PDB file of C-alpha atoms in Angstrom:
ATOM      1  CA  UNK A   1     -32.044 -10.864   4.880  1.00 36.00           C
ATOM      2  CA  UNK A   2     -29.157 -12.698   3.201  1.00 34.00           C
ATOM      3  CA  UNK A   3     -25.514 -11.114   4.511  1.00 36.00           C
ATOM      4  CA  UNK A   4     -22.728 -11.971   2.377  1.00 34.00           C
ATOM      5  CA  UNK A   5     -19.968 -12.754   4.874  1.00 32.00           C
ATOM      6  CA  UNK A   6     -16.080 -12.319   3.614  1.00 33.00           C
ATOM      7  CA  UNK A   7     -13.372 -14.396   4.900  1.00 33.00           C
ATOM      8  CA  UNK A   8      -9.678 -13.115   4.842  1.00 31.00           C
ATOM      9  CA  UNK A   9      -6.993 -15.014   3.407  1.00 30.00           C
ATOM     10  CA  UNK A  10      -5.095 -17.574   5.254  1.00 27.00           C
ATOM     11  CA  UNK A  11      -1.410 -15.957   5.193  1.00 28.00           C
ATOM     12  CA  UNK A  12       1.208 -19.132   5.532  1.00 25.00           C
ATOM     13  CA  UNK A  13       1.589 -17.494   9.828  1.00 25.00           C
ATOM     14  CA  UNK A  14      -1.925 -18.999  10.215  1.00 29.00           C
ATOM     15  CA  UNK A  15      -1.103 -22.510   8.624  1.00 29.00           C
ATOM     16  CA  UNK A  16      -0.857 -24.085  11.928  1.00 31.00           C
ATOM     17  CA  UNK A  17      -4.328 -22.542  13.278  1.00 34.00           C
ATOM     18  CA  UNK A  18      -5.750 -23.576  10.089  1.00 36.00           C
ATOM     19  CA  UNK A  19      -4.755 -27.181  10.597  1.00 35.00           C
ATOM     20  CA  UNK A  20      -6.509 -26.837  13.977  1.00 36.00           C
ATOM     21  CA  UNK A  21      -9.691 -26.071  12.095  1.00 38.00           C
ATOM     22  CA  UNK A  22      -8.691 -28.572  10.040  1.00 37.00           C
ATOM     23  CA  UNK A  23      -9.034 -31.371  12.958  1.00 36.00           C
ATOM     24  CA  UNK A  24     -12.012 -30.559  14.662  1.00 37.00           C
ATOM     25  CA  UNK A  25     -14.090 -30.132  11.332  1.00 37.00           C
ATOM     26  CA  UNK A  26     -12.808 -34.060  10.101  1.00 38.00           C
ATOM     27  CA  UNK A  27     -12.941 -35.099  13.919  1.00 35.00           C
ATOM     28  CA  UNK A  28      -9.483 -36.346  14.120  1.00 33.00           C
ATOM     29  CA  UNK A  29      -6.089 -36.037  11.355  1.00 35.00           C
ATOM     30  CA  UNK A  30      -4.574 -39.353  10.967  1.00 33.00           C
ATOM     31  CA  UNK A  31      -0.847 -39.684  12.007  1.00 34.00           C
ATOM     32  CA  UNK A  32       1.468 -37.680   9.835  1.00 39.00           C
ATOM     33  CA  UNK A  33       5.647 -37.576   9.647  1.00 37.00           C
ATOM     34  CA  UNK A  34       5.497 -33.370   8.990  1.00 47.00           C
ATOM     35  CA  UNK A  35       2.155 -31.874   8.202  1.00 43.00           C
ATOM     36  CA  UNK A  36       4.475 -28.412   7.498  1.00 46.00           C
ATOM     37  CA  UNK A  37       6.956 -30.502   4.608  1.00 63.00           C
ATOM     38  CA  UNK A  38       6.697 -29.301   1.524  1.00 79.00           C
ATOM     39  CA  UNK A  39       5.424 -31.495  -0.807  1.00 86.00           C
ATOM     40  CA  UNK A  40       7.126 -32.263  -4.452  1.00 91.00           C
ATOM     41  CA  UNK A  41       5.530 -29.772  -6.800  1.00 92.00           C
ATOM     42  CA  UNK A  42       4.731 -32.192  -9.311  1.00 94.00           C
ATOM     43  CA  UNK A  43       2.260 -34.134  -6.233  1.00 94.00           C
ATOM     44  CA  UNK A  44       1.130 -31.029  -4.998  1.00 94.00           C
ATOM     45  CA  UNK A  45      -0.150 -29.205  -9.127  1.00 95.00           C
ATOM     46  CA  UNK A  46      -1.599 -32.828 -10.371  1.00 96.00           C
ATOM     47  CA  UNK A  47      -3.511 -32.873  -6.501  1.00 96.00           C
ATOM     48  CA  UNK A  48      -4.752 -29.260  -6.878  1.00 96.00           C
ATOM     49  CA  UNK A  49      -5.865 -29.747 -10.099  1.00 97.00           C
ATOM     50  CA  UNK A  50      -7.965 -32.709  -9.547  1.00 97.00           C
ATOM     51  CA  UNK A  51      -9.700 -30.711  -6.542  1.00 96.00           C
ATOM     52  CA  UNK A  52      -9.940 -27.949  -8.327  1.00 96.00           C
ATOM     53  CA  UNK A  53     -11.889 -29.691 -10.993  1.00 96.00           C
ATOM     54  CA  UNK A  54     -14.367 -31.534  -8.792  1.00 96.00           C
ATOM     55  CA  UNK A  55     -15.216 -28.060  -7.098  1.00 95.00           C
ATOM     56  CA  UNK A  56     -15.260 -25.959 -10.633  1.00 96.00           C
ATOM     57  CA  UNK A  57     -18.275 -28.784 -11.564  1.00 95.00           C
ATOM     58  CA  UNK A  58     -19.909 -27.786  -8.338  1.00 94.00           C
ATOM     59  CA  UNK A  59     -19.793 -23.821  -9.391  1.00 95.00           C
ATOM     60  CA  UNK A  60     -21.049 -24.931 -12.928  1.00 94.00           C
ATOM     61  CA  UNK A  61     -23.604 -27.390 -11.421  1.00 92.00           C
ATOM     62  CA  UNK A  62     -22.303 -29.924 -13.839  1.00 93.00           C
ATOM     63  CA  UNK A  63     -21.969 -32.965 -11.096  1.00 92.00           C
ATOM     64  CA  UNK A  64     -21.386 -35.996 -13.891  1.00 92.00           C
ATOM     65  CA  UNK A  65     -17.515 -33.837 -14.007  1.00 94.00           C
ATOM     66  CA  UNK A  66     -17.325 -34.370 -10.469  1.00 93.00           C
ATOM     67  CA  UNK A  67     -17.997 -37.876 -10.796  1.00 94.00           C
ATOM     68  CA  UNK A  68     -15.132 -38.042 -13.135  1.00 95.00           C
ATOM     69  CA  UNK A  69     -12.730 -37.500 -10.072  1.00 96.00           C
ATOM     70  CA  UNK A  70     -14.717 -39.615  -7.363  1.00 95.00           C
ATOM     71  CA  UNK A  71     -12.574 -42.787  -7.371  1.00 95.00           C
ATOM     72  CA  UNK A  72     -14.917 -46.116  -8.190  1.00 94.00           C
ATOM     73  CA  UNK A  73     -15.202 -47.555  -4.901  1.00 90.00           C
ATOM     74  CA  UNK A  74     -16.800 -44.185  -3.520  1.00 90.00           C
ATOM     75  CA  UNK A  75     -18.987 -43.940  -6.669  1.00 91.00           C
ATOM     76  CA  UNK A  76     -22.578 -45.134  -5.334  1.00 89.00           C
ATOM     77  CA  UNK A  77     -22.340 -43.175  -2.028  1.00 85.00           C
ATOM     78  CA  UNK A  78     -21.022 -39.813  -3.964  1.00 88.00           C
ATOM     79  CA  UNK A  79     -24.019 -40.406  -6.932  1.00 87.00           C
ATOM     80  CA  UNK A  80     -26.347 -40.557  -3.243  1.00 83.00           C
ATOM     81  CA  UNK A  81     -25.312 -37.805  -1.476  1.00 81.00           C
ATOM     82  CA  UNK A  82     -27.418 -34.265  -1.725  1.00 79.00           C
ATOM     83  CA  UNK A  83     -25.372 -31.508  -4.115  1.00 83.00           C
ATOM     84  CA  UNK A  84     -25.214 -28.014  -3.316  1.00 82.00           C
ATOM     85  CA  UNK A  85     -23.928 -25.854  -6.359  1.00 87.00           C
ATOM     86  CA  UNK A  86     -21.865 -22.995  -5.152  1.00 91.00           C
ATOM     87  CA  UNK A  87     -20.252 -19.600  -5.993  1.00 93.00           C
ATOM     88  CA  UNK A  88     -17.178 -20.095  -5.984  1.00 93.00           C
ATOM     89  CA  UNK A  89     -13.909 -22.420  -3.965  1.00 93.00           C
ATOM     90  CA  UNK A  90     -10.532 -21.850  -2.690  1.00 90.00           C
ATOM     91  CA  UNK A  91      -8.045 -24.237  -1.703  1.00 90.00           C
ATOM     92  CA  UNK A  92      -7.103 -23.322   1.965  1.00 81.00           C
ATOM     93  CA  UNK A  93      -4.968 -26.669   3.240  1.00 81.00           C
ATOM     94  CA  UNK A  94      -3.936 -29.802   2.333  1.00 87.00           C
ATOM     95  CA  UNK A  95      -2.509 -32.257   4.582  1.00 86.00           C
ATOM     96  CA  UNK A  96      -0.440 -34.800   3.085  1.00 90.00           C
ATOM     97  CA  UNK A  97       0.021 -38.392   4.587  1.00 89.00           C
ATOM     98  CA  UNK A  98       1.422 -42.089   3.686  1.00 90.00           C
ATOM     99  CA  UNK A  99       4.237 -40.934   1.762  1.00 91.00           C
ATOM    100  CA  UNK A 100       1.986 -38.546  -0.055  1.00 93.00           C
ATOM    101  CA  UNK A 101      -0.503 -41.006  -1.416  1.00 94.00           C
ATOM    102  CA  UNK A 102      -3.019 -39.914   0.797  1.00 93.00           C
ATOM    103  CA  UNK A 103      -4.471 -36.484   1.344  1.00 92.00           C
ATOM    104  CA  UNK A 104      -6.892 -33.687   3.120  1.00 88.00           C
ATOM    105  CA  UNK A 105      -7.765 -31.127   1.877  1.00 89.00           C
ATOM    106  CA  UNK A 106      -9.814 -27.835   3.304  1.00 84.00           C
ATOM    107  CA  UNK A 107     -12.008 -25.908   0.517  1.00 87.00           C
ATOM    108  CA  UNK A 108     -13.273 -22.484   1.400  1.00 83.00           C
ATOM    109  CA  UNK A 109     -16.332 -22.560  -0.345  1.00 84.00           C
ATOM    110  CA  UNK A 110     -19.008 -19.680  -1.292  1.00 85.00           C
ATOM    111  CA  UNK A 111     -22.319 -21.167  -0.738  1.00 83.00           C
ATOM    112  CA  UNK A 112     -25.441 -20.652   0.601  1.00 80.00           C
ATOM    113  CA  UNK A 113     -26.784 -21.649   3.618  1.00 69.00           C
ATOM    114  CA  UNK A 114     -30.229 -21.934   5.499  1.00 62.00           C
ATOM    115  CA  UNK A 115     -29.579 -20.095   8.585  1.00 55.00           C
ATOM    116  CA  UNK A 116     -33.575 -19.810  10.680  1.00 53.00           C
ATOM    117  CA  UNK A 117     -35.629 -18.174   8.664  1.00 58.00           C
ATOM    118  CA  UNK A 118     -33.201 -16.963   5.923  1.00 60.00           C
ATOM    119  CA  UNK A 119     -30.422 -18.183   3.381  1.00 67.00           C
ATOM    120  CA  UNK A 120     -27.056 -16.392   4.233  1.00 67.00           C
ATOM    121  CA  UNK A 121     -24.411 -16.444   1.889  1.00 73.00           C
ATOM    122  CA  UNK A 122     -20.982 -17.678   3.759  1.00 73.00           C
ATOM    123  CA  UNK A 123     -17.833 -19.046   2.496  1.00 74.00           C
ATOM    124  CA  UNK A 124     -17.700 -22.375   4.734  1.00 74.00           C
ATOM    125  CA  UNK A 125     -14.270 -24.784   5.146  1.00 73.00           C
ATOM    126  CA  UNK A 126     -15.393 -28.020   3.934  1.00 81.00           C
ATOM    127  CA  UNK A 127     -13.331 -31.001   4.444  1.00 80.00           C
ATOM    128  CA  UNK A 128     -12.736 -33.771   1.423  1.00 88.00           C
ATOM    129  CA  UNK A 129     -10.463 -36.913   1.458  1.00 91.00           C
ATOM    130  CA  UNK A 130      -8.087 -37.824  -1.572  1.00 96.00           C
ATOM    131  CA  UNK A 131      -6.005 -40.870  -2.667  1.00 95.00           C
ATOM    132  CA  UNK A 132      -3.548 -41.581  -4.856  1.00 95.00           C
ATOM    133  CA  UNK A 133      -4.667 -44.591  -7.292  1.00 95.00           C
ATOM    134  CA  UNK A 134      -3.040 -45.446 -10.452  1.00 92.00           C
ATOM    135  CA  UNK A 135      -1.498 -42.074 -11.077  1.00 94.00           C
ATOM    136  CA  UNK A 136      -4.258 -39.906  -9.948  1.00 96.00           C
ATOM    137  CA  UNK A 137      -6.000 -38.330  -7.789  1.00 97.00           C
ATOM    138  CA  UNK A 138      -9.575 -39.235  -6.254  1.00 97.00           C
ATOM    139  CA  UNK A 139     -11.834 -38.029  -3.888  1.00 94.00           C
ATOM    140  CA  UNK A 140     -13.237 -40.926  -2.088  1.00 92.00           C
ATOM    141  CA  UNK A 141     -15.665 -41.582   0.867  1.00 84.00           C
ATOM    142  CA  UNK A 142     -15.078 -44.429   3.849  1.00 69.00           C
ATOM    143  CA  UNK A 143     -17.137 -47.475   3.439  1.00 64.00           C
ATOM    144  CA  UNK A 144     -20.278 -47.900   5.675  1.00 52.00           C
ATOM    145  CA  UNK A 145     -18.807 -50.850   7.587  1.00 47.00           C
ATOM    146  CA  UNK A 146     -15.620 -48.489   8.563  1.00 49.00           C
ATOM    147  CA  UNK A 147     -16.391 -44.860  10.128  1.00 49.00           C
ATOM    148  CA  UNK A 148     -18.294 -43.421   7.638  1.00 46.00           C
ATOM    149  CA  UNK A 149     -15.886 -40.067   6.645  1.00 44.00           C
ATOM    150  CA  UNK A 150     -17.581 -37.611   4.132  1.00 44.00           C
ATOM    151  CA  UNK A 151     -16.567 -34.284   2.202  1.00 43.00           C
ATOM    152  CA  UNK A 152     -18.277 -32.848   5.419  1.00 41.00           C
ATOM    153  CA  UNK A 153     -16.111 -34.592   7.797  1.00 43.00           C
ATOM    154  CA  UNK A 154     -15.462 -37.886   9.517  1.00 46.00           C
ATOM    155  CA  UNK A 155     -18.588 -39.457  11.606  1.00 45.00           C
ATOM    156  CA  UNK A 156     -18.790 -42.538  14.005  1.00 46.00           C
ATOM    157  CA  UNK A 157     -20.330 -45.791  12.248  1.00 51.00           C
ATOM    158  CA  UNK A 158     -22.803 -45.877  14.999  1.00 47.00           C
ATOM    159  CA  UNK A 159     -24.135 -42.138  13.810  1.00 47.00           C
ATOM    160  CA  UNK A 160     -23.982 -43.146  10.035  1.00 49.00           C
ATOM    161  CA  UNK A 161     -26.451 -45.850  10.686  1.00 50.00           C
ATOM    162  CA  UNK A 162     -28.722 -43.968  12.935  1.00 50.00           C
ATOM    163  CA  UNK A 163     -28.536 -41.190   9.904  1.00 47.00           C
ATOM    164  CA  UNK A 164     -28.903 -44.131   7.450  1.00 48.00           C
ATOM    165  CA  UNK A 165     -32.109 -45.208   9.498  1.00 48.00           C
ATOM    166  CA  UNK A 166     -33.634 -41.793   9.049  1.00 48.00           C
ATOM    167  CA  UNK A 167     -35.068 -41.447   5.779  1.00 47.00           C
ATOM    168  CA  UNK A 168     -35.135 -37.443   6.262  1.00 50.00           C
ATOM    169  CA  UNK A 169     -31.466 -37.325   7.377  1.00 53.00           C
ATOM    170  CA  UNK A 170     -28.597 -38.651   5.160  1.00 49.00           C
ATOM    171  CA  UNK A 171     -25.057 -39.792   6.794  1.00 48.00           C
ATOM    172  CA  UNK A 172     -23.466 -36.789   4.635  1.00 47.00           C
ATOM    173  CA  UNK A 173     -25.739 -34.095   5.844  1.00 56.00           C
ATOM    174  CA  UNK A 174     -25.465 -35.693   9.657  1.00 57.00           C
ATOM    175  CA  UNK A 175     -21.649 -34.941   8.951  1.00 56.00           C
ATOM    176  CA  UNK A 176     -21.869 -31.756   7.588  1.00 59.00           C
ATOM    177  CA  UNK A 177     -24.212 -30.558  10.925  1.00 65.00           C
ATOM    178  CA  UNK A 178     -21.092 -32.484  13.204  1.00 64.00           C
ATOM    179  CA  UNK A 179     -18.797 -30.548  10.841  1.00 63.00           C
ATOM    180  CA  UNK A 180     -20.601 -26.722  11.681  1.00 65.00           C
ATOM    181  CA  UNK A 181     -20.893 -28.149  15.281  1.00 70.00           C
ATOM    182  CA  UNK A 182     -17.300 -28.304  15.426  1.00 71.00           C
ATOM    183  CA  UNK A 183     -16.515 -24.917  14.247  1.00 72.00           C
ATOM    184  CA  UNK A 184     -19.459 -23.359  16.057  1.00 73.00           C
ATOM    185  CA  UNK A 185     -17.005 -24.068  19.098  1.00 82.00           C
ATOM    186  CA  UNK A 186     -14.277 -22.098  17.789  1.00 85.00           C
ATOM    187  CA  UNK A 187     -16.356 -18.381  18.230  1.00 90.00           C
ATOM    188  CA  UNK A 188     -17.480 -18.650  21.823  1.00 92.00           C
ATOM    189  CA  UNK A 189     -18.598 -16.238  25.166  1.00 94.00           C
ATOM    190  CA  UNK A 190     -16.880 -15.829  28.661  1.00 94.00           C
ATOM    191  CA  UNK A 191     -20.342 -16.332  30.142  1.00 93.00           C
ATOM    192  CA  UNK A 192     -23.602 -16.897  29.048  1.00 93.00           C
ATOM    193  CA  UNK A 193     -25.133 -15.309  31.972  1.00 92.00           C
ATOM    194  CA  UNK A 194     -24.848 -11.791  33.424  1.00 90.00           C
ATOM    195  CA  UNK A 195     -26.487  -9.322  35.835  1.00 88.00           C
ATOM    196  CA  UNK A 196     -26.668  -5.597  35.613  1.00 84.00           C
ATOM    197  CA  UNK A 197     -25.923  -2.977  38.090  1.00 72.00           C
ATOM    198  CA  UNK A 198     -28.563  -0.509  37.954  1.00 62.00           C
ATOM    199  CA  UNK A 199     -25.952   2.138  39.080  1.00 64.00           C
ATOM    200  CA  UNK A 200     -22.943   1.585  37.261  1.00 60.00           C
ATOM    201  CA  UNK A 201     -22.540   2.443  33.555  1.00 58.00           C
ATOM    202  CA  UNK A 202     -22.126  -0.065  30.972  1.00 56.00           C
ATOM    203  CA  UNK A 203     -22.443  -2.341  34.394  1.00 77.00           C
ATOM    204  CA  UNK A 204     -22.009  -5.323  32.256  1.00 87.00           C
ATOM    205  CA  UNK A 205     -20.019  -6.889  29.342  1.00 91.00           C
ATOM    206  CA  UNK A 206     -19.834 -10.406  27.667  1.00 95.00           C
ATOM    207  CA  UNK A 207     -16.426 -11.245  25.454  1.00 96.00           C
ATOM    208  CA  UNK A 208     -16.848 -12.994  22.341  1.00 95.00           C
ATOM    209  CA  UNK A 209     -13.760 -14.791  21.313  1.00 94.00           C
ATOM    210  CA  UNK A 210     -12.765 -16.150  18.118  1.00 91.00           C
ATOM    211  CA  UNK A 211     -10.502 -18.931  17.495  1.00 86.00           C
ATOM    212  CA  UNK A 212     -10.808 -19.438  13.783  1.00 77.00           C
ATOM    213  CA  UNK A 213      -7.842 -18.699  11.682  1.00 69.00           C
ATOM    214  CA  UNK A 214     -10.088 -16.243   9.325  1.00 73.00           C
ATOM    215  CA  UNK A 215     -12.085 -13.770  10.756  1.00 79.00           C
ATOM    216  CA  UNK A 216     -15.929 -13.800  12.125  1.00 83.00           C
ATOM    217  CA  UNK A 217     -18.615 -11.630  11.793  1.00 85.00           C
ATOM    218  CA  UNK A 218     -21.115 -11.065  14.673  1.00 89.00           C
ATOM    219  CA  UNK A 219     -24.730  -9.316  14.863  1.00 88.00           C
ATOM    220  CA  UNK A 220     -25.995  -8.719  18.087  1.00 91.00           C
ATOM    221  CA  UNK A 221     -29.940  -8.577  18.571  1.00 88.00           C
ATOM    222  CA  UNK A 222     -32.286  -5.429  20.080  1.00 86.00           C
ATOM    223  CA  UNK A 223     -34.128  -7.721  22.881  1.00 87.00           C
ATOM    224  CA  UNK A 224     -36.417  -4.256  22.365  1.00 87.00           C
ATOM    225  CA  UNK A 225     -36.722  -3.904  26.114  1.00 87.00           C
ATOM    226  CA  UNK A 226     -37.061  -0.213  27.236  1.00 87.00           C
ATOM    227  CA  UNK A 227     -34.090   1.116  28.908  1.00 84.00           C
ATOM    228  CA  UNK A 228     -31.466  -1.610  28.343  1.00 87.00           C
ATOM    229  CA  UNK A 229     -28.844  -1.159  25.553  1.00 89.00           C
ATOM    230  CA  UNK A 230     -26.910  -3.598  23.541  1.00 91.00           C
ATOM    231  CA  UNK A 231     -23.596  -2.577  22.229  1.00 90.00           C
ATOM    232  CA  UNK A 232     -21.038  -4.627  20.579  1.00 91.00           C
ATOM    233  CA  UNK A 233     -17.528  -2.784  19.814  1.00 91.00           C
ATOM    234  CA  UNK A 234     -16.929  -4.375  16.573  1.00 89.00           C
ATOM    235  CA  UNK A 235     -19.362  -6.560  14.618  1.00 87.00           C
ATOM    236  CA  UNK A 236     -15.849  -8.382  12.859  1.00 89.00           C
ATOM    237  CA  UNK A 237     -13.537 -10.496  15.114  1.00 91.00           C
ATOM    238  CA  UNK A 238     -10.027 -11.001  13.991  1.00 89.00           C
ATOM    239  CA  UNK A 239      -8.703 -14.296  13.900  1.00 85.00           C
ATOM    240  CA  UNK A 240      -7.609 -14.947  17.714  1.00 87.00           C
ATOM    241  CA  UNK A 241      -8.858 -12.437  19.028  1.00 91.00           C
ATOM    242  CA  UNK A 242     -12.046 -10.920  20.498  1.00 94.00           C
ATOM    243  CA  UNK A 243     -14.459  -8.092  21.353  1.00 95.00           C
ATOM    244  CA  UNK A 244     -16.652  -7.336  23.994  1.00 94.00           C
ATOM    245  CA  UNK A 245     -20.632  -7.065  23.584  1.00 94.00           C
ATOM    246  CA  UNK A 246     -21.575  -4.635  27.079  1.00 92.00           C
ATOM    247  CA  UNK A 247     -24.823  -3.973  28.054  1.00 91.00           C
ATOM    248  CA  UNK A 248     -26.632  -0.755  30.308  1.00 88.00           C
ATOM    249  CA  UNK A 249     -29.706  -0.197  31.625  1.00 85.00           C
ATOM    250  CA  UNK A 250     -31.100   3.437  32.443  1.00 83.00           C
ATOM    251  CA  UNK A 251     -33.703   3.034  35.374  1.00 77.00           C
ATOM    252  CA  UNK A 252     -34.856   6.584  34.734  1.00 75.00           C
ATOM    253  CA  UNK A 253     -36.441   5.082  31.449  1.00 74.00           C
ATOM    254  CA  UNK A 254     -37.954   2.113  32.547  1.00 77.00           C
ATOM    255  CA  UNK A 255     -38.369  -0.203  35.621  1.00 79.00           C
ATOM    256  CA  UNK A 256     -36.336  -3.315  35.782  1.00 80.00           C
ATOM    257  CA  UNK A 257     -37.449  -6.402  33.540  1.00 83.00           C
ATOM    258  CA  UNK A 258     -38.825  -8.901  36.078  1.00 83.00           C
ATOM    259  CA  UNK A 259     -37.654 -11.441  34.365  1.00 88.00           C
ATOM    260  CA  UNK A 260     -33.869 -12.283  32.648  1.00 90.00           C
ATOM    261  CA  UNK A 261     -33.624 -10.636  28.942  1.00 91.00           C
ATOM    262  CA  UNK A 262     -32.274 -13.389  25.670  1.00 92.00           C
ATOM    263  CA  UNK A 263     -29.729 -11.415  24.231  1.00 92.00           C
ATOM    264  CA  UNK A 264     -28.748 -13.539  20.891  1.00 91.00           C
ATOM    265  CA  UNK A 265     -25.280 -13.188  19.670  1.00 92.00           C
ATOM    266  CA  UNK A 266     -25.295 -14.591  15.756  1.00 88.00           C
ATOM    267  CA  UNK A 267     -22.324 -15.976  13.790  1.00 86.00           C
ATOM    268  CA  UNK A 268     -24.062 -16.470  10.335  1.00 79.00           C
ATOM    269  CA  UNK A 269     -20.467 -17.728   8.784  1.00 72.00           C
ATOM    270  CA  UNK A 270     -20.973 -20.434  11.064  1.00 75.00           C
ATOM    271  CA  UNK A 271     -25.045 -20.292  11.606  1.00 73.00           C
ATOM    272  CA  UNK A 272     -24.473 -20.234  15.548  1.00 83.00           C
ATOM    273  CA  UNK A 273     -26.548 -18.323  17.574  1.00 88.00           C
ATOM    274  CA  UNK A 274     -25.185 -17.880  21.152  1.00 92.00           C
ATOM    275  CA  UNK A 275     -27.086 -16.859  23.702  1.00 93.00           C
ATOM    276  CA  UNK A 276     -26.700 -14.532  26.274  1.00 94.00           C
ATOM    277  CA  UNK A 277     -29.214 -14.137  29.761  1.00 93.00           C
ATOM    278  CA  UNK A 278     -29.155 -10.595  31.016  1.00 91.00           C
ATOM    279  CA  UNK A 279     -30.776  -9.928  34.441  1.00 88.00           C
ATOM    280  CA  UNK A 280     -31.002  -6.333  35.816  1.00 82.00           C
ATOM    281  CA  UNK A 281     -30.821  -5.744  39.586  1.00 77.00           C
ATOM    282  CA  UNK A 282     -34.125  -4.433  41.587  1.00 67.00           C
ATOM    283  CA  UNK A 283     -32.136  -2.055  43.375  1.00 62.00           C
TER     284      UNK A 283
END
């Protein structure tokens, strides 16, 4: 079933956690003088404007707009990407660079994903790269012959032509999985293995940390084994922070499972599933 998943707002406390994001989703941030300058206001309205229109197409499914603000030289590689319409946008963080001709900029968007067997709603950072060309604005993507950088993030030239090679796989959707691989390491587990004490209560426990700068939901699966419970303490991590997912098993109920128990702890904002080995003791 599809779970719509909130994000909080960024407040300007989280800016620098939010340019952490910001990194491992691109892959790398090019050298800048002061990523935390503010930018002349004039730059930073005629920028946000321009995004804002190329993401207001995507709402309206009305891509030929977008176009309109995809500078020429990224034309044929924008007209051959895949296009997802979405929800709804908003404009987390731009990073400005080269004397503020250059530009990144991080889009919360509200979109739909295919997560297993369903299609979750989440609101996803996406990554897109802007230059300043004759007055304006433009979104633009690298050239194949340089590493290939997309609105889903940057990716290696040797991994654009392997994707390029694939007819099923495109270079911009191998980006976008590098892109959710990136952030998927953000919301991770102290261990991914633990055994139960069969005389101890709650004899075990697994922390989930999360080192987004918004929030992250969790759901925690019923492995449906007789005797052992699953309980999380809070299904929504705050941003740098965690909760612990603890696990008991009553012997009086059942005998031990012979063999360990998949416990799967799912992020659907970031369609991660981590998994979790739980072993109870014979004696």
């Amino acid at each position: 079933m599809a779970r719509r998943v909130r994000c909080e707002k960024i407040s300007f406390m989280l800016f620098r956690a939010a340019c952490a994001t910001f990194a491992l989703a691109s892959g790398s941030l090019y050298a800048q003088s002061n990523p935390f300058e503010r930018p002349p206001a004039e730059v930073d309205q005629a920028l946000r404007a321009r995004v804002s229109k190329f993401y207001q197409a995507h709402v309206d499914g009305k891509f030929r707009l977008a176009d309109e603000v995809v500078h020429e030289d990224s034309k044929e590689q924008f007209f051959a990407s895949p296009k997802k319409r979405i929800y709804g946008f908003e404009i987390r963080v731009i990073v400005y660079e080269e004397n503020y001709t250059r530009a990144k900029v991080s889009t919360l968007m509200d979109m739909d994903w295919q997560m297993m067997q369903d299609r979750v709603r989440v609101k996803a950072p996406i990554l897109t790269l802007w230059k300043l060309d004759k007055g304006e604005w433009w979104m633009y993507l690298l050239k194949r012959d340089e590493n290939a950088e997309t609105p889903f993030g940057r990716i290696s030239r040797a991994v654009a032509e392997e994707a390029a090679s694939t007819p099923a796989k495109t270079p911009y959707q191998v980006a976008e999985e590098q892109n959710r691989a990136a952030l998927a390491k953000l919301v991770t587990v102290d261990r991914e293995t633990i055994e139960l004490s069969r005389r101890t209560k709650w004899s075990g426990e697994v922390v989930v940390s999360n080192r987004m700068p918004t929030s992250a939901e969790i759901a925690v699966s019923d492995p449906q084994v007789l005797g052992l419970l699953v309980k999380a303490e809070g299904t929504v991590i705050e941003p740098n922070s965690a909760v612990r997912v603890r696990f008991e098993f009553f012997p009086k109920k059942a005998a031990a499972p012979a063999d360990p128990v998949e416990v799967k702890i799912m992020v659907p904002q970031l369609e991660t599933v981590i998994p979790v080995k739980v072993a109870v003791k014979k004696s």
